[in-house]
Amino acid sequence: MIVGVPSSQIKVKILLCAAETYDSHENLAESNCVITESNNTMLDCANPHDKSTSEVSSFILEDVPHLSDYIPDLPTYPDPLQNNPSYSVVAQYYVNVDDTVAQQIVVHKNSPRGTHFRRAGPAQKVYFDSEEVYACIVTCGGLCPGLNTVIREIVCGLYHMYGVHKVLGIQGGYPGFYSRNTVPLTPKVVNDIHKRGGTILGTSYGGHDTSKIVDSIEDRGINQVYILGGFGTQMEAAMIFEEVRRRGLKVAVVGIPKTIDNDIPVIDKSIGFDTAVEEAQRAINSAHVEAESAENGIGVVKLMGRYSGFIAMYATLASRDVDCCLIPESPFYLEGPGGLLEFVEKRLKEQGHMVIVIAEGACQELLSGNPSIAYKQGASADILLPDVGLWLSQKIKDHFAKRQKMAINLKYIDPTYMIRAIPSNASDNVFCTLLAQSAVHGAMAGYTGFTVGPVNGRNCYIPFHLINEGEKRVVITDRMWARLLSSTHQPSFLNPKDITGEREEHQTSDGQNQPEIAD
């Protein structure tokens, strides 16, 4: 932390000496730099006697809050890892306090360096005495692969890396803070839970009462809170953090992003996504076998993706057996020239079978005009979307029923809850371990009010306000979507004017295209 500079958006201009380059492992306070706060006040730490400096570029550090921001004179302690034999062999294990990770890794030669985030990892000084730490873990929202792995690794990370022996599991989601039982968590209790799907703590939607939750945290003496959840859960975690800060409590509030939809902004991906895509391929393969084995066979697979079509897109790209992928971000129409039904008919004539993958949130604007389909309200106040897979299957059947010369054999597969209830695969298990340990490192270092996640392959601490700005969506003018269109050979179903408008949104004010990051 830099004394006198609040943990908010900090603009940092790096100045390099003509004969020297900036070393990222040097202390920022000892480097030639100018730190410009959002209110335009400046802290100049450049060498005032050095006249041979030239401004290279600027970047914005989206810093995260720290307990010392609102609790003065906090004591620090040596990091217990320095005495841990498992980590003594690691060279430069500690992360430098000034290490940052760029959000946009591809930039133009003369463009600004852009937004950066604080790099996650262990610090040489911690703000908690291990014997005084009382941590809790809660899982909220829907299930996804990897929840138990994260729970296990938080417990084991606290226990084995920092010597923390008091960890409490909050059962049943947010209401569990004040209305359900709790369970003590130890390495022995969580030893094998990563082999199971779901969460051993249970989960629920809704039931968030900020005041009651913080009352429970304060009454129990909890000082580290680890919250596993998706977009809505992280918004509520931010509310808990704000209340904790308002009360001046020494409590670190940390979020771990969880959703198979992969719709949490800023981060590369969230836990469970890789496993969900892998499991979705099994359903696609089944649909392909069914379609290929029948005359004019059609396999329709509905995958999760309420507002974002990442699972459908990546599963389609991975399988290579899909002829058409439909996602919420890419509108389409059924009837008429260039419509979906015309494409289905054309593909059947060409190869005798086809597979269609559709995300649950696709073409909802078409269903909303159907009076026979009602929107239902769940306990979480989330809209339960009508089954677009059944609707599309029926539309295809009705279309070909009118063409008596071409009979079809359609099979509809809905693996919705199957892909989120399974244990995480090897890739997600490793990913969950890294996220959990990064969360523990951040909390012990005194950071709070953040979500941990990978940005360009490096785990970072990201302030809640950026995570809560809105869901991440598939950009249908990016190369990844072009790769999908090339794989399926489906039409884009887009008006050329719409494509032009999308491209203009990705241009800078001076007319230069922004570099693509969804590569």
PDB file of N, CA and C in Angstrom, residues 262-314:
ATOM      1  N   ASN A 262     -20.111 -18.608 -17.226  1.00  0.00           N
ATOM      2  CA  ASN A 262     -18.905 -17.825 -17.502  1.00  0.00           C
ATOM      3  C   ASN A 262     -19.237 -16.370 -17.844  1.00  0.00           C
ATOM      4  N   ASP A 263     -20.260 -15.818 -17.208  1.00  0.00           N
ATOM      5  CA  ASP A 263     -20.727 -14.482 -17.564  1.00  0.00           C
ATOM      6  C   ASP A 263     -20.264 -13.400 -16.589  1.00  0.00           C
ATOM      7  N   ILE A 264     -19.289 -13.720 -15.708  1.00  0.00           N
ATOM      8  CA  ILE A 264     -18.770 -12.718 -14.779  1.00  0.00           C
ATOM      9  C   ILE A 264     -17.745 -11.867 -15.511  1.00  0.00           C
ATOM     10  N   PRO A 265     -17.893 -10.550 -15.508  1.00  0.00           N
ATOM     11  CA  PRO A 265     -17.011  -9.693 -16.300  1.00  0.00           C
ATOM     12  C   PRO A 265     -15.581  -9.669 -15.771  1.00  0.00           C
ATOM     13  N   VAL A 266     -14.695  -9.133 -16.583  1.00  0.00           N
ATOM     14  CA  VAL A 266     -13.275  -8.907 -16.293  1.00  0.00           C
ATOM     15  C   VAL A 266     -12.462 -10.192 -16.342  1.00  0.00           C
ATOM     16  N   ILE A 267     -12.879 -11.233 -15.609  1.00  0.00           N
ATOM     17  CA  ILE A 267     -12.047 -12.432 -15.481  1.00  0.00           C
ATOM     18  C   ILE A 267     -12.112 -13.299 -16.747  1.00  0.00           C
ATOM     19  N   ASP A 268     -11.055 -14.104 -16.939  1.00  0.00           N
ATOM     20  CA  ASP A 268     -11.000 -14.997 -18.098  1.00  0.00           C
ATOM     21  C   ASP A 268     -12.115 -16.039 -18.055  1.00  0.00           C
ATOM     22  N   LYS A 269     -12.288 -16.658 -16.895  1.00  0.00           N
ATOM     23  CA  LYS A 269     -13.334 -17.667 -16.749  1.00  0.00           C
ATOM     24  C   LYS A 269     -13.596 -17.881 -15.270  1.00  0.00           C
ATOM     25  N   SER A 270     -14.716 -18.509 -14.970  1.00  0.00           N
ATOM     26  CA  SER A 270     -15.079 -18.812 -13.589  1.00  0.00           C
ATOM     27  C   SER A 270     -15.032 -20.323 -13.386  1.00  0.00           C
ATOM     28  N   ILE A 271     -15.056 -20.738 -12.123  1.00  0.00           N
ATOM     29  CA  ILE A 271     -14.939 -22.168 -11.833  1.00  0.00           C
ATOM     30  C   ILE A 271     -16.151 -22.918 -12.386  1.00  0.00           C
ATOM     31  N   GLY A 272     -15.913 -24.122 -12.826  1.00  0.00           N
ATOM     32  CA  GLY A 272     -16.984 -24.983 -13.332  1.00  0.00           C
ATOM     33  C   GLY A 272     -17.197 -24.902 -14.824  1.00  0.00           C
ATOM     34  N   PHE A 273     -16.668 -23.872 -15.463  1.00  0.00           N
ATOM     35  CA  PHE A 273     -16.937 -23.680 -16.889  1.00  0.00           C
ATOM     36  C   PHE A 273     -16.317 -24.788 -17.733  1.00  0.00           C
ATOM     37  N   ASP A 274     -15.045 -25.100 -17.489  1.00  0.00           N
ATOM     38  CA  ASP A 274     -14.381 -26.140 -18.280  1.00  0.00           C
ATOM     39  C   ASP A 274     -15.095 -27.478 -18.148  1.00  0.00           C
ATOM     40  N   THR A 275     -15.488 -27.822 -16.927  1.00  0.00           N
ATOM     41  CA  THR A 275     -16.185 -29.090 -16.700  1.00  0.00           C
ATOM     42  C   THR A 275     -17.540 -29.104 -17.392  1.00  0.00           C
ATOM     43  N   ALA A 276     -18.248 -27.979 -17.336  1.00  0.00           N
ATOM     44  CA  ALA A 276     -19.562 -27.901 -17.974  1.00  0.00           C
ATOM     45  C   ALA A 276     -19.454 -28.072 -19.489  1.00  0.00           C
ATOM     46  N   VAL A 277     -18.448 -27.458 -20.081  1.00  0.00           N
ATOM     47  CA  VAL A 277     -18.254 -27.592 -21.528  1.00  0.00           C
ATOM     48  C   VAL A 277     -17.933 -29.041 -21.887  1.00  0.00           C
ATOM     49  N   GLU A 278     -17.077 -29.666 -21.091  1.00  0.00           N
ATOM     50  CA  GLU A 278     -16.716 -31.062 -21.356  1.00  0.00           C
ATOM     51  C   GLU A 278     -17.933 -31.968 -21.254  1.00  0.00           C
ATOM     52  N   GLU A 279     -18.767 -31.767 -20.229  1.00  0.00           N
ATOM     53  CA  GLU A 279     -19.959 -32.606 -20.065  1.00  0.00           C
ATOM     54  C   GLU A 279     -20.986 -32.319 -21.155  1.00  0.00           C
ATOM     55  N   ALA A 280     -21.061 -31.057 -21.603  1.00  0.00           N
ATOM     56  CA  ALA A 280     -22.009 -30.703 -22.663  1.00  0.00           C
ATOM     57  C   ALA A 280     -21.688 -31.444 -23.949  1.00  0.00           C
ATOM     58  N   GLN A 281     -20.416 -31.725 -24.167  1.00  0.00           N
ATOM     59  CA  GLN A 281     -20.040 -32.451 -25.376  1.00  0.00           C
ATOM     60  C   GLN A 281     -20.618 -33.856 -25.412  1.00  0.00           C
ATOM     61  N   ARG A 282     -20.813 -34.446 -24.239  1.00  0.00           N
ATOM     62  CA  ARG A 282     -21.412 -35.789 -24.198  1.00  0.00           C
ATOM     63  C   ARG A 282     -22.832 -35.742 -24.753  1.00  0.00           C
ATOM     64  N   ALA A 283     -23.572 -34.706 -24.379  1.00  0.00           N
ATOM     65  CA  ALA A 283     -24.938 -34.568 -24.892  1.00  0.00           C
ATOM     66  C   ALA A 283     -24.919 -34.308 -26.396  1.00  0.00           C
ATOM     67  N   ILE A 284     -23.973 -33.485 -26.844  1.00  0.00           N
ATOM     68  CA  ILE A 284     -23.870 -33.194 -28.279  1.00  0.00           C
ATOM     69  C   ILE A 284     -23.520 -34.458 -29.052  1.00  0.00           C
ATOM     70  N   ASN A 285     -22.620 -35.250 -28.494  1.00  0.00           N
ATOM     71  CA  ASN A 285     -22.248 -36.501 -29.161  1.00  0.00           C
ATOM     72  C   ASN A 285     -23.439 -37.447 -29.257  1.00  0.00           C
ATOM     73  N   SER A 286     -24.236 -37.514 -28.201  1.00  0.00           N
ATOM     74  CA  SER A 286     -25.437 -38.362 -28.238  1.00  0.00           C
ATOM     75  C   SER A 286     -26.408 -37.878 -29.303  1.00  0.00           C
ATOM     76  N   ALA A 287     -26.583 -36.571 -29.378  1.00  0.00           N
ATOM     77  CA  ALA A 287     -27.487 -36.004 -30.386  1.00  0.00           C
ATOM     78  C   ALA A 287     -26.979 -36.294 -31.793  1.00  0.00           C
ATOM     79  N   HIS A 288     -25.656 -36.241 -31.963  1.00  0.00           N
ATOM     80  CA  HIS A 288     -25.070 -36.512 -33.282  1.00  0.00           C
ATOM     81  C   HIS A 288     -25.268 -37.964 -33.687  1.00  0.00           C
ATOM     82  N   VAL A 289     -25.072 -38.883 -32.734  1.00  0.00           N
ATOM     83  CA  VAL A 289     -25.270 -40.306 -33.023  1.00  0.00           C
ATOM     84  C   VAL A 289     -26.718 -40.571 -33.404  1.00  0.00           C
ATOM     85  N   GLU A 290     -27.645 -40.008 -32.644  1.00  0.00           N
ATOM     86  CA  GLU A 290     -29.076 -40.194 -32.946  1.00  0.00           C
ATOM     87  C   GLU A 290     -29.425 -39.633 -34.327  1.00  0.00           C
ATOM     88  N   ALA A 291     -28.919 -38.442 -34.621  1.00  0.00           N
ATOM     89  CA  ALA A 291     -29.256 -37.799 -35.895  1.00  0.00           C
ATOM     90  C   ALA A 291     -28.655 -38.556 -37.072  1.00  0.00           C
ATOM     91  N   GLU A 292     -27.418 -38.978 -36.919  1.00  0.00           N
ATOM     92  CA  GLU A 292     -26.709 -39.651 -38.009  1.00  0.00           C
ATOM     93  C   GLU A 292     -27.281 -41.030 -38.299  1.00  0.00           C
ATOM     94  N   SER A 293     -27.941 -41.610 -37.303  1.00  0.00           N
ATOM     95  CA  SER A 293     -28.448 -42.979 -37.454  1.00  0.00           C
ATOM     96  C   SER A 293     -29.857 -43.034 -38.027  1.00  0.00           C
ATOM     97  N   ALA A 294     -30.457 -41.904 -38.316  1.00  0.00           N
ATOM     98  CA  ALA A 294     -31.831 -41.878 -38.833  1.00  0.00           C
ATOM     99  C   ALA A 294     -31.879 -41.050 -40.117  1.00  0.00           C
ATOM    100  N   GLU A 295     -32.841 -41.349 -40.948  1.00  0.00           N
ATOM    101  CA  GLU A 295     -33.034 -40.572 -42.165  1.00  0.00           C
ATOM    102  C   GLU A 295     -33.581 -39.190 -41.797  1.00  0.00           C
ATOM    103  N   ASN A 296     -32.927 -38.162 -42.317  1.00  0.00           N
ATOM    104  CA  ASN A 296     -33.293 -36.782 -41.981  1.00  0.00           C
ATOM    105  C   ASN A 296     -33.348 -36.593 -40.455  1.00  0.00           C
ATOM    106  N   GLY A 297     -32.335 -37.122 -39.802  1.00  0.00           N
ATOM    107  CA  GLY A 297     -32.282 -37.018 -38.349  1.00  0.00           C
ATOM    108  C   GLY A 297     -31.821 -35.640 -37.885  1.00  0.00           C
ATOM    109  N   ILE A 298     -32.489 -35.144 -36.870  1.00  0.00           N
ATOM    110  CA  ILE A 298     -32.140 -33.842 -36.284  1.00  0.00           C
ATOM    111  C   ILE A 298     -31.969 -34.016 -34.782  1.00  0.00           C
ATOM    112  N   GLY A 299     -30.835 -33.597 -34.271  1.00  0.00           N
ATOM    113  CA  GLY A 299     -30.603 -33.595 -32.833  1.00  0.00           C
ATOM    114  C   GLY A 299     -30.578 -32.172 -32.311  1.00  0.00           C
ATOM    115  N   VAL A 300     -31.423 -31.883 -31.343  1.00  0.00           N
ATOM    116  CA  VAL A 300     -31.483 -30.556 -30.736  1.00  0.00           C
ATOM    117  C   VAL A 300     -31.013 -30.674 -29.285  1.00  0.00           C
ATOM    118  N   VAL A 301     -29.997 -29.884 -28.925  1.00  0.00           N
ATOM    119  CA  VAL A 301     -29.439 -29.911 -27.569  1.00  0.00           C
ATOM    120  C   VAL A 301     -29.576 -28.518 -26.960  1.00  0.00           C
ATOM    121  N   LYS A 302     -30.239 -28.453 -25.807  1.00  0.00           N
ATOM    122  CA  LYS A 302     -30.336 -27.170 -25.095  1.00  0.00           C
ATOM    123  C   LYS A 302     -29.313 -27.156 -23.974  1.00  0.00           C
ATOM    124  N   LEU A 303     -28.506 -26.097 -23.949  1.00  0.00           N
ATOM    125  CA  LEU A 303     -27.493 -25.939 -22.914  1.00  0.00           C
ATOM    126  C   LEU A 303     -27.777 -24.699 -22.089  1.00  0.00           C
ATOM    127  N   MET A 304     -27.186 -24.632 -20.909  1.00  0.00           N
ATOM    128  CA  MET A 304     -27.382 -23.476 -20.048  1.00  0.00           C
ATOM    129  C   MET A 304     -26.718 -22.247 -20.657  1.00  0.00           C
ATOM    130  N   GLY A 305     -27.220 -21.092 -20.269  1.00  0.00           N
ATOM    131  CA  GLY A 305     -26.739 -19.825 -20.805  1.00  0.00           C
ATOM    132  C   GLY A 305     -27.898 -18.859 -20.902  1.00  0.00           C
ATOM    133  N   ARG A 306     -28.282 -18.288 -19.750  1.00  0.00           N
ATOM    134  CA  ARG A 306     -29.459 -17.426 -19.704  1.00  0.00           C
ATOM    135  C   ARG A 306     -29.258 -16.153 -20.514  1.00  0.00           C
ATOM    136  N   TYR A 307     -28.128 -15.492 -20.301  1.00  0.00           N
ATOM    137  CA  TYR A 307     -27.847 -14.245 -21.006  1.00  0.00           C
ATOM    138  C   TYR A 307     -26.576 -14.319 -21.845  1.00  0.00           C
ATOM    139  N   SER A 308     -25.736 -15.323 -21.590  1.00  0.00           N
ATOM    140  CA  SER A 308     -24.462 -15.455 -22.290  1.00  0.00           C
ATOM    141  C   SER A 308     -24.332 -16.861 -22.863  1.00  0.00           C
ATOM    142  N   GLY A 309     -23.821 -16.934 -24.083  1.00  0.00           N
ATOM    143  CA  GLY A 309     -23.778 -18.223 -24.768  1.00  0.00           C
ATOM    144  C   GLY A 309     -22.424 -18.883 -24.785  1.00  0.00           C
ATOM    145  N   PHE A 310     -21.621 -18.688 -23.743  1.00  0.00           N
ATOM    146  CA  PHE A 310     -20.263 -19.219 -23.749  1.00  0.00           C
ATOM    147  C   PHE A 310     -20.225 -20.744 -23.747  1.00  0.00           C
ATOM    148  N   ILE A 311     -21.081 -21.384 -22.950  1.00  0.00           N
ATOM    149  CA  ILE A 311     -21.076 -22.853 -22.917  1.00  0.00           C
ATOM    150  C   ILE A 311     -21.431 -23.399 -24.292  1.00  0.00           C
ATOM    151  N   ALA A 312     -22.485 -22.877 -24.892  1.00  0.00           N
ATOM    152  CA  ALA A 312     -22.908 -23.344 -26.212  1.00  0.00           C
ATOM    153  C   ALA A 312     -21.809 -23.122 -27.250  1.00  0.00           C
ATOM    154  N   MET A 313     -21.175 -21.955 -27.206  1.00  0.00           N
ATOM    155  CA  MET A 313     -20.134 -21.642 -28.195  1.00  0.00           C
ATOM    156  C   MET A 313     -18.927 -22.560 -28.049  1.00  0.00           C
ATOM    157  N   TYR A 314     -18.413 -22.710 -26.827  1.00  0.00           N
ATOM    158  CA  TYR A 314     -17.213 -23.513 -26.634  1.00  0.00           C
ATOM    159  C   TYR A 314     -17.489 -25.004 -26.823  1.00  0.00           C
TER     160      TYR A 314
END
